[in-house]
């Protein structure tokens, strides 16, 4: 559940490749259509969306992922009840075991840049959809969809990582995924930048290349977690 057409590949491309290759089904839900992703003042919104959709479809095909698009405007995302309902609908339809989105608490990164507000809001809206709405039938009954329990949530672009995925063997493939977004990334600089990012992410665990996430295991109740039990359960 991500804001922009290239967010899955840049934030978690190595992890998603690893999961896809072990046989997991991957569905990318893109909340905006990335229509602000241009520096050409003569570009129309339609032209940008068409270009980025083609690029994203190529990347998704290379990854082996299905794609859903919610069609919100790029750069204008807000945590509205309409967005929460749309996310609940997608999660109840797709019924994933794991949801990957942005850490909604990340305002800044590395003391050098401000996180894109769409990233924060995508994570914010997704977290609010996951609890309690997705799993309680009394929320959005008009959708006519069965509630669903998501077992795990992984949050990327985080300052509080607790899970490190070794992407050493798939780093080159991750960069190829990113480079499918030809209007956004220049190959030589992208290769250099994402090799450095992966090395920095892996450094705390001695990995040559990694992606790091903050994780939640929702299918355990607070009581069970405190007791150290691994039995599934939910806390309402
Ligand atoms: Zn983005």
Coordinates of C-alpha atoms and ligand atoms in Angstrom, one line a residue:
X1 CA 0.0 0.0 0.0
X2 CA 2.1 2.8 -1.3
X3 CA 1.7 6.4 -2.5
X4 CA 3.6 6.6 -5.8
X5 CA 4.2 4.4 -8.9
X6 CA 7.9 3.8 -8.0
X7 CA 7.6 3.6 -4.2
X8 CA 7.4 -0.2 -4.0
X9 CA 10.6 -0.7 -6.1
X10 CA 12.6 2.0 -4.4
X11 CA 11.6 1.2 -0.8
X12 CA 11.3 -2.6 -0.9
X13 CA 12.2 -3.9 -4.4
X14 CA 14.7 -6.4 -3.1
X15 CA 12.4 -7.7 -0.4
X16 CA 9.5 -8.0 -2.8
X17 CA 11.7 -9.8 -5.4
X18 CA 12.8 -12.2 -2.6
X19 CA 9.2 -12.9 -1.6
X20 CA 8.0 -13.3 -5.2
X21 CA 10.8 -15.8 -6.0
X22 CA 9.9 -17.9 -3.0
X23 CA 6.3 -18.1 -4.4
X24 CA 4.5 -15.4 -2.5
X25 CA 1.7 -13.6 -4.4
X26 CA 2.4 -9.8 -4.5
X27 CA -0.2 -7.2 -5.1
X28 CA 0.9 -3.5 -5.4
X29 CA -1.8 -1.0 -4.4
X30 CA -0.8 2.5 -5.6
X31 CA -2.7 5.3 -4.0
X32 CA -1.8 8.1 -6.3
X33 CA -1.0 8.0 -10.0
X34 CA 2.2 10.0 -9.7
X35 CA 1.0 12.9 -11.9
X36 CA 3.4 15.4 -10.4
X37 CA 6.4 13.3 -11.4
X38 CA 7.7 15.7 -14.1
X39 CA 9.9 18.8 -14.4
X40 CA 8.7 19.6 -17.9
X41 CA 6.2 22.5 -17.7
X42 CA 4.7 21.5 -21.0
X43 CA 3.7 18.0 -19.7
X44 CA 0.0 17.5 -19.3
X45 CA -1.3 15.5 -16.3
X46 CA -2.7 12.9 -18.7
X47 CA 0.7 12.5 -20.5
X48 CA 2.6 12.1 -17.2
X49 CA 0.1 9.5 -15.9
X50 CA 0.2 7.5 -19.1
X51 CA 4.0 7.5 -19.2
X52 CA 4.3 6.5 -15.5
X53 CA 1.6 3.8 -15.8
X54 CA 3.5 2.1 -18.7
X55 CA 6.8 2.3 -16.7
X56 CA 5.1 0.9 -13.6
X57 CA 3.5 -1.9 -15.5
X58 CA 6.9 -2.9 -16.9
X59 CA 8.3 -2.9 -13.3
X60 CA 5.4 -4.9 -11.9
X61 CA 5.7 -7.5 -14.7
X62 CA 9.4 -7.9 -14.0
X63 CA 8.5 -8.4 -10.4
X64 CA 5.6 -10.7 -11.1
X65 CA 3.1 -8.5 -9.2
X66 CA -0.5 -7.6 -9.7
X67 CA -1.3 -3.9 -9.6
X68 CA -4.3 -2.0 -8.2
X69 CA -4.6 1.8 -8.5
X70 CA -6.7 4.1 -6.4
X71 CA -6.2 7.2 -8.6
X72 CA -5.7 9.8 -6.0
X73 CA -3.9 13.0 -7.0
X74 CA -0.1 13.0 -6.5
X75 CA 1.1 15.4 -3.8
X76 CA -2.3 16.1 -2.3
X77 CA -2.9 12.9 -0.2
X78 CA -4.9 13.4 3.0
X79 CA -5.9 10.8 5.6
X80 CA -9.6 11.1 4.8
X81 CA -12.3 8.6 5.7
X82 CA -12.8 8.0 1.9
X83 CA -9.1 6.9 1.6
X84 CA -9.5 4.7 4.7
X85 CA -12.6 3.1 3.1
X86 CA -10.7 2.5 -0.2
X87 CA -7.8 0.9 1.6
X88 CA -10.2 -1.3 3.7
X89 CA -11.9 -2.3 0.5
X90 CA -8.6 -3.4 -1.2
X91 CA -7.4 -5.3 1.9
X92 CA -10.7 -7.1 2.3
X93 CA -10.7 -8.0 -1.4
X94 CA -7.0 -9.1 -1.6
X95 CA -6.9 -10.6 1.9
X96 CA -3.1 -10.4 2.4
X97 CA -1.2 -12.0 5.2
X98 CA 1.2 -9.1 5.2
X99 CA 0.8 -5.4 4.4
X100 CA 3.8 -3.3 3.5
X101 CA 3.5 0.5 3.6
X102 CA 5.4 3.6 4.8
X103 CA 6.2 4.4 8.4
X104 CA 3.8 7.2 9.1
X105 CA 6.0 8.7 11.8
X106 CA 8.9 9.5 9.4
X107 CA 8.9 13.2 8.9
X108 CA 12.7 13.5 8.1
X109 CA 15.5 11.2 7.0
X110 CA 19.1 11.2 7.8
X111 CA 19.1 14.9 8.7
X112 CA 19.2 15.7 5.0
X113 CA 15.6 15.6 3.6
X114 CA 12.0 15.9 4.4
X115 CA 9.9 12.8 3.7
X116 CA 7.3 13.3 1.0
X117 CA 4.0 14.0 2.7
X118 CA 2.3 11.4 0.5
X119 CA 4.5 8.7 2.0
X120 CA 3.6 9.7 5.5
X121 CA -0.1 9.9 4.7
X122 CA -0.1 6.6 2.8
X123 CA 1.3 4.9 5.9
X124 CA -1.0 6.9 8.2
X125 CA -4.2 6.0 6.3
X126 CA -3.1 2.4 5.9
X127 CA -2.4 2.0 9.6
X128 CA -5.8 3.6 10.5
X129 CA -7.5 1.2 8.0
X130 CA -5.8 -1.8 9.5
X131 CA -7.0 -1.1 13.0
X132 CA -9.8 -1.4 13.7
X133 CA -11.7 -1.1 10.4
X134 CA -10.3 -3.9 8.3
X135 CA -11.1 -6.6 10.8
X136 CA -14.4 -5.4 12.3
X137 CA -17.6 -6.0 10.4
X138 CA -19.2 -2.9 11.9
X139 CA -16.8 -0.7 9.9
X140 CA -17.8 0.0 6.3
X141 CA -20.5 -2.7 6.0
X142 CA -21.7 -1.0 2.8
X143 CA -18.6 -2.5 1.1
X144 CA -20.3 -5.9 1.4
X145 CA -16.9 -7.5 2.1
X146 CA -15.9 -9.9 4.9
X147 CA -13.6 -8.5 7.5
X148 CA -10.0 -9.7 7.4
X149 CA -7.1 -10.1 9.8
X150 CA -3.7 -9.0 8.6
X151 CA -1.0 -11.0 10.4
X152 CA 2.0 -8.6 9.8
X153 CA 2.6 -5.0 8.9
X154 CA 6.0 -3.9 7.6
X155 CA 6.8 -0.2 7.5
X156 CA 9.5 1.2 5.2
X157 CA 11.5 4.4 5.2
X158 CA 11.7 4.1 8.9
X159 CA 14.1 5.4 11.6
X160 CA 13.1 2.5 13.9
X161 CA 14.0 -0.7 11.9
X162 CA 13.7 -4.1 13.6
X163 CA 13.8 -6.4 10.5
X164 CA 16.6 -6.5 7.9
X165 CA 16.2 -8.3 4.7
X166 CA 19.4 -9.4 3.0
X167 CA 19.1 -8.3 -0.6
X168 CA 22.7 -8.9 -1.6
X169 CA 21.7 -11.5 -4.2
X170 CA 18.9 -9.4 -5.7
X171 CA 20.3 -5.9 -5.5
X172 CA 21.1 -5.7 -9.2
X173 CA 17.6 -6.9 -10.1
X174 CA 16.1 -4.4 -7.7
X175 CA 18.0 -1.6 -9.5
X176 CA 16.7 -3.0 -12.8
X177 CA 13.2 -2.7 -11.4
X178 CA 13.7 0.9 -10.4
X179 CA 15.3 1.7 -13.8
X180 CA 12.0 0.6 -15.5
X181 CA 10.8 4.0 -14.3
X182 CA 12.8 5.6 -17.1
X183 CA 11.2 9.1 -16.7
X184 CA 12.3 9.2 -13.0
X185 CA 15.7 7.5 -12.8
X186 CA 18.9 7.8 -14.7
X187 CA 20.6 4.3 -14.7
X188 CA 24.2 5.1 -13.7
X189 CA 23.3 7.5 -10.8
X190 CA 20.5 5.1 -9.7
X191 CA 22.9 2.2 -9.6
X192 CA 25.3 4.1 -7.5
X193 CA 22.7 5.7 -5.2
X194 CA 20.8 2.5 -4.4
X195 CA 23.9 0.5 -3.9
X196 CA 24.9 3.0 -1.3
X197 CA 21.5 3.0 0.3
X198 CA 21.4 -0.8 0.5
X199 CA 24.9 -0.9 2.0
X200 CA 24.0 1.7 4.6
X201 CA 20.8 -0.2 5.5
X202 CA 22.7 -3.4 5.9
X203 CA 25.6 -2.0 7.9
X204 CA 24.0 -2.4 11.4
X205 CA 23.6 -6.2 10.8
X206 CA 26.9 -6.7 8.8
X207 CA 25.0 -7.3 5.6
X208 CA 26.5 -6.1 2.3
X209 CA 23.1 -4.9 1.1
X210 CA 19.7 -4.8 2.9
X211 CA 16.3 -3.2 3.2
X212 CA 15.2 -2.4 6.7
X213 CA 11.7 -2.2 8.1
X214 CA 9.7 -1.6 11.3
X215 CA 7.4 -4.5 11.8
X216 CA 4.2 -5.2 13.7
X217 CA 2.8 -8.7 14.3
X218 CA -0.9 -8.0 14.6
X219 CA -2.1 -11.6 14.9
X220 CA -0.9 -11.8 18.5
X221 CA -2.8 -10.2 21.3
X222 CA -1.0 -7.8 23.6
X223 CA -1.5 -10.2 26.5
X224 CA 0.0 -13.1 24.5
X225 CA 2.9 -10.9 23.3
X226 CA 3.7 -9.9 26.9
X227 CA 3.5 -13.6 27.9
X228 CA 5.9 -14.6 25.1
X229 CA 3.2 -16.8 23.5
X230 CA 3.3 -17.4 19.8
X231 CA -0.4 -18.4 19.7
X232 CA -2.4 -16.3 17.2
X233 CA -4.9 -13.9 18.6
X234 CA -6.3 -10.4 18.4
X235 CA -6.7 -7.6 20.8
X236 CA -9.7 -5.3 20.4
Ligands
LIG1 ZN1 7.2 8.3 -3.5

